[in-house]
Structure formats: C-alpha cells, structure tokens
GROMACS .gro file of C-alpha atoms in nm:
model
  213
    1MET     CA    1  -2.334  17.012   1.343
    2GLN     CA    2  -2.705  17.042   1.399
    3SER     CA    3  -2.849  17.380   1.311
    4LEU     CA    4  -3.118  17.578   1.490
    5SER     CA    5  -3.230  17.714   1.152
    6THR     CA    6  -3.483  17.536   0.933
    7GLU     CA    7  -3.391  17.743   0.628
    8ILE     CA    8  -3.241  17.566   0.328
    9ALA     CA    9  -2.872  17.649   0.301
   10PRO     CA   10  -2.783  17.840  -0.015
   11ARG     CA   11  -2.582  17.662  -0.280
   12PRO     CA   12  -2.212  17.745  -0.271
   13PRO     CA   13  -2.107  17.997  -0.535
   14SER     CA   14  -1.944  17.878  -0.855
   15ASP     CA   15  -1.565  17.891  -0.871
   16GLY     CA   16  -1.569  18.209  -1.081
   17ARG     CA   17  -1.817  18.384  -0.856
   18ALA     CA   18  -1.635  18.265  -0.544
   19ALA     CA   19  -1.305  18.399  -0.679
   20ALA     CA   20  -1.465  18.735  -0.757
   21ILE     CA   21  -1.620  18.760  -0.411
   22ASP     CA   22  -1.290  18.666  -0.248
   23ARG     CA   23  -1.111  18.932  -0.453
   24ILE     CA   24  -1.374  19.194  -0.365
   25LEU     CA   25  -1.352  19.116   0.005
   26GLY     CA   26  -0.972  19.133  -0.008
   27VAL     CA   27  -0.985  19.476  -0.171
   28ALA     CA   28  -1.251  19.590   0.079
   29GLY     CA   29  -1.021  19.492   0.364
   30ASP     CA   30  -0.727  19.676   0.210
   31GLU     CA   31  -0.941  19.987   0.161
   32ALA     CA   32  -1.078  19.964   0.515
   33VAL     CA   33  -0.721  19.963   0.649
   34ARG     CA   34  -0.618  20.246   0.417
   35VAL     CA   35  -0.903  20.493   0.463
   36GLY     CA   36  -1.127  20.342   0.731
   37PRO     CA   37  -1.443  20.135   0.668
   38GLU     CA   38  -1.671  20.439   0.681
   39ARG     CA   39  -1.482  20.602   0.390
   40ILE     CA   40  -1.453  20.315   0.144
   41ARG     CA   41  -1.626  20.372  -0.190
   42MET     CA   42  -1.799  20.105  -0.394
   43GLY     CA   43  -1.661  20.249  -0.717
   44GLU     CA   44  -1.305  20.221  -0.589
   45ILE     CA   45  -1.370  19.866  -0.470
   46ALA     CA   46  -1.506  19.767  -0.811
   47SER     CA   47  -1.211  19.923  -0.994
   48ARG     CA   48  -0.944  19.763  -0.777
   49ALA     CA   49  -1.119  19.424  -0.775
   50HIS     CA   50  -1.150  19.436  -1.157
   51VAL     CA   51  -1.526  19.397  -1.164
   52SER     CA   52  -1.794  19.630  -1.298
   53ARG     CA   53  -2.004  19.835  -1.055
   54ALA     CA   54  -2.307  19.639  -1.175
   55SER     CA   55  -2.134  19.309  -1.090
   56LEU     CA   56  -2.027  19.442  -0.751
   57TYR     CA   57  -2.384  19.536  -0.666
   58ARG     CA   58  -2.504  19.193  -0.777
   59TYR     CA   59  -2.271  19.038  -0.520
   60PHE     CA   60  -2.333  19.300  -0.249
   61ALA     CA   61  -2.642  19.520  -0.267
   62SER     CA   62  -2.491  19.795  -0.051
   63LYS     CA   63  -2.172  19.903   0.118
   64ASP     CA   64  -2.312  19.791   0.454
   65GLU     CA   65  -2.374  19.443   0.314
   66LEU     CA   66  -2.019  19.432   0.180
   67ILE     CA   67  -1.875  19.542   0.514
   68ARG     CA   68  -2.081  19.282   0.700
   69ALA     CA   69  -1.960  19.007   0.466
   70TRP     CA   70  -1.600  19.120   0.512
   71THR     CA   71  -1.648  19.123   0.891
   72THR     CA   72  -1.774  18.764   0.901
   73ARG     CA   73  -1.475  18.653   0.694
   74GLU     CA   74  -1.238  18.828   0.936
   75LEU     CA   75  -1.410  18.653   1.226
   76GLU     CA   76  -1.344  18.316   1.064
   77THR     CA   77  -0.975  18.407   1.035
   78ILE     CA   78  -0.964  18.514   1.400
   79PHE     CA   79  -1.135  18.193   1.515
   80ALA     CA   80  -0.893  17.981   1.310
   81LYS     CA   81  -0.599  18.158   1.472
   82ALA     CA   82  -0.754  18.105   1.817
   83ASP     CA   83  -0.804  17.735   1.739
   84GLU     CA   84  -0.438  17.701   1.650
   85ALA     CA   85  -0.335  17.868   1.976
   86ALA     CA   86  -0.564  17.643   2.181
   87SER     CA   87  -0.500  17.317   1.995
   88ARG     CA   88  -0.231  17.189   2.229
   89ALA     CA   89  -0.434  17.238   2.549
   90GLY     CA   90  -0.589  16.928   2.698
   91SER     CA   91  -0.898  17.030   2.892
   92PHE     CA   92  -1.204  17.206   2.759
   93ASP     CA   93  -1.157  17.492   3.007
   94ASP     CA   94  -0.798  17.549   2.897
   95ARG     CA   95  -0.891  17.541   2.529
   96LEU     CA   96  -1.178  17.783   2.582
   97ALA     CA   97  -0.968  18.020   2.790
   98ILE     CA   98  -0.675  18.023   2.547
   99GLY     CA   99  -0.902  18.056   2.246
  100PHE     CA  100  -1.109  18.336   2.399
  101ALA     CA  101  -0.799  18.528   2.507
  102ASN     CA  102  -0.636  18.491   2.167
  103ALA     CA  103  -0.954  18.597   1.984
  104LEU     CA  104  -1.012  18.899   2.209
  105VAL     CA  105  -0.656  19.021   2.163
  106SER     CA  106  -0.687  18.970   1.786
  107LEU     CA  107  -1.010  19.173   1.780
  108ARG     CA  108  -0.852  19.453   1.981
  109GLU     CA  109  -0.536  19.461   1.770
  110HIS     CA  110  -0.706  19.425   1.431
  111PRO     CA  111  -0.623  19.746   1.240
  112VAL     CA  112  -0.976  19.794   1.106
  113PHE     CA  113  -1.167  19.700   1.419
  114ARG     CA  114  -0.933  19.916   1.626
  115ALA     CA  115  -1.007  20.208   1.393
  116VAL     CA  116  -1.380  20.132   1.413
  117VAL     CA  117  -1.373  20.151   1.793
  118ALA     CA  118  -1.161  20.467   1.791
  119SER     CA  119  -1.397  20.639   1.545
  120ASN     CA  120  -1.692  20.634   1.787
  121ASN     CA  121  -1.908  20.602   1.476
  122THR     CA  122  -2.216  20.415   1.596
  123GLN     CA  123  -2.330  20.326   1.245
  124ILE     CA  124  -2.002  20.168   1.140
  125VAL     CA  125  -1.973  19.978   1.472
  126ARG     CA  126  -2.321  19.836   1.411
  127SER     CA  127  -2.221  19.743   1.055
  128THR     CA  128  -1.915  19.553   1.174
  129LEU     CA  129  -1.862  19.420   1.525
  130GLU     CA  130  -2.218  19.470   1.650
  131SER     CA  131  -2.406  19.365   1.337
  132GLY     CA  132  -2.660  19.086   1.371
  133GLU     CA  133  -2.475  18.891   1.103
  134ALA     CA  134  -2.146  18.913   1.294
  135ILE     CA  135  -2.302  18.803   1.623
  136ASP     CA  136  -2.493  18.520   1.452
  137HIS     CA  137  -2.180  18.403   1.272
  138ALA     CA  138  -1.969  18.416   1.588
  139ARG     CA  139  -2.238  18.214   1.769
  140GLU     CA  140  -2.233  17.952   1.495
  141LEU     CA  141  -1.855  17.935   1.512
  142MET     CA  142  -1.874  17.887   1.889
  143MET     CA  143  -2.135  17.613   1.844
  144GLU     CA  144  -1.903  17.429   1.607
  145ARG     CA  145  -1.635  17.428   1.874
  146PHE     CA  146  -1.876  17.320   2.147
  147ASN     CA  147  -1.990  17.032   1.926
  148GLU     CA  148  -1.630  16.930   1.861
  149ALA     CA  149  -1.577  16.923   2.239
  150VAL     CA  150  -1.891  16.709   2.281
  151HIS     CA  151  -1.769  16.459   2.018
  152ALA     CA  152  -1.428  16.446   2.189
  153GLY     CA  153  -1.593  16.378   2.526
  154ARG     CA  154  -1.478  16.702   2.687
  155LEU     CA  155  -1.826  16.855   2.721
  156SER     CA  156  -2.189  16.748   2.741
  157VAL     CA  157  -2.427  17.010   2.610
  158GLY     CA  158  -2.742  17.031   2.401
  159GLN     CA  159  -2.776  17.239   2.084
  160PHE     CA  160  -2.987  17.516   2.235
  161ASP     CA  161  -2.756  17.552   2.535
  162ALA     CA  162  -2.455  17.555   2.303
  163ALA     CA  163  -2.619  17.829   2.097
  164MET     CA  164  -2.707  18.034   2.405
  165SER     CA  165  -2.362  17.999   2.560
  166GLY     CA  166  -2.198  18.070   2.226
  167GLU     CA  167  -2.399  18.387   2.177
  168LEU     CA  168  -2.324  18.513   2.528
  169ILE     CA  169  -1.951  18.454   2.477
  170ALA     CA  170  -1.959  18.623   2.136
  171ARG     CA  171  -2.145  18.925   2.273
  172LEU     CA  172  -1.906  18.949   2.566
  173ALA     CA  173  -1.604  18.947   2.333
  174VAL     CA  174  -1.758  19.225   2.125
  175SER     CA  175  -1.844  19.428   2.434
  176LEU     CA  176  -1.492  19.396   2.572
  177THR     CA  177  -1.358  19.508   2.234
  178VAL     CA  178  -1.588  19.806   2.184
  179ALA     CA  179  -1.588  19.915   2.550
  180PRO     CA  180  -1.278  19.762   2.711
  181GLU     CA  181  -1.313  19.941   3.044
  182THR     CA  182  -1.388  19.690   3.320
  183VAL     CA  183  -1.331  19.639   3.692
  184GLY     CA  184  -1.125  19.332   3.603
  185ARG     CA  185  -0.764  19.340   3.491
  186LEU     CA  186  -0.752  19.253   3.121
  187ASP     CA  187  -0.432  19.429   3.015
  188SER     CA  188  -0.252  19.125   2.872
  189GLU     CA  189  -0.345  18.802   2.698
  190GLU     CA  190  -0.254  18.616   3.016
  191ASP     CA  191  -0.496  18.839   3.211
  192VAL     CA  192  -0.773  18.758   2.964
  193ARG     CA  193  -0.691  18.388   2.982
  194GLU     CA  194  -0.730  18.382   3.361
  195PHE     CA  195  -1.049  18.588   3.332
  196ALA     CA  196  -1.186  18.339   3.080
  197LYS     CA  197  -1.109  18.041   3.304
  198GLN     CA  198  -1.290  18.202   3.595
  199TYR     CA  199  -1.586  18.368   3.424
  200ILE     CA  200  -1.623  18.240   3.065
  201ALA     CA  201  -1.583  17.864   3.108
  202PRO     CA  202  -1.867  17.847   3.366
  203LEU     CA  203  -2.106  17.969   3.096
  204ALA     CA  204  -2.056  17.642   2.913
  205HIS     CA  205  -2.046  17.433   3.230
  206GLY     CA  206  -2.371  17.588   3.349
  207ALA     CA  207  -2.539  17.442   3.041
  208ASP     CA  208  -2.345  17.119   3.099
  209GLN     CA  209  -2.483  17.087   3.452
  210ALA     CA  210  -2.836  17.163   3.332
  211VAL     CA  211  -2.812  16.869   3.093
  212ALA     CA  212  -2.690  16.643   3.373
  213ARG     CA  213  -2.980  16.726   3.608
   0.00000   0.00000   0.00000
C-alpha cells in the first residue's frame, strides 16, 4: 500500500518489548471494562501487567497515550471481524456495506466504547473514538481495503481519493457511534447495511468516477 506520509516508519519493537506492550494493552482493556477508561490508574496497570511504573511510562508517556494505543488496537480487531463478515460477498458495494454495518454494530456494542458514549465525558471521548490517532488509523485501515479492492479489480481509485473516502467513512462511523440519533432508520445491522449501500458506497464510487473522467 502506498502511504501519504513521507515519514520513516519506526522499527518494530523487539519480541520482549512487543510482549510487554501487548500485556499492558490487555490489562488496560480489562481495567477499562471494569472501572471505565476515565478511572484507570497507571499504577494499577503496571502492577497487573507485571512491569515497573518506570517501564510503563517508557512505553506510554501518559494515560491518554496508553488509551489511544489501546483504542487503535481495538479498531484493528473490529476491522478484522468486519472483514470476516464481508469476505463472502462478491461485489465491492456488498463488501463495503456488510463491513461497515458489522463495524458500526461492533463499535456500538463494545463495552468500553458504549461506556465512553454513556459517560458524556468529552475528554475521554476525544482520547478514544474521536482522537486524531484513532481517525488516522481507521483511515489507513480503510485505505488498505480500498487498495485490496483495486488489486482485485473491484474498484478504481487513486491514493488521495482512497484516503479522503476512507477518512469520511471513518468519521461517519464515529459520529454514528457517539451521536446515534439520525433521521434514517439504523436500529439493526440490516438497517445499517442498507444505509451503507445507499449512502456509504457512493463515497468510494464518487472518487472512482473522478478517476475515470
């Protein structure tokens, strides 16, 4: 996948560091479910993850940074689940609609994100679903899927258009999670799937048609 960024990608962490980070993020998720993300404590995370506080702060400089890292990992899990749900569909529109519907339902039913929305805590919403890192990561994940569709011959789209469409779709999913009230009927996954076919798929096809002109 081509990247819009010119920054040099960081080297992957060593196995030991990667294992520690994975353990920390797992504990952070457990704590977020248990007490809510706004009430987790770095000391408790360090103790349960079997790392020192100094080590924890070397991996994550603040609680907000830890929460943002955990959020991006959860997004990857949600996207993987959506991919599995959409994998048997043939057309690009069907795959996008099924994947979007599955991802939106997963976001709405996620125990931590549901608690985040219910809390009405602007700071914690901005540290999770509405953080720049989360939106950027969701856009990159959408771009990967657009590029896969291009390679499979289901879509023709340039990198900038893929990024723009991906960001719009990601922001729309977040908005429908944080503020689900809408004039449309989105009560069930089937409702969201039909909505996505009618209103989400054209976002990608609009870029597709621009390339063709």
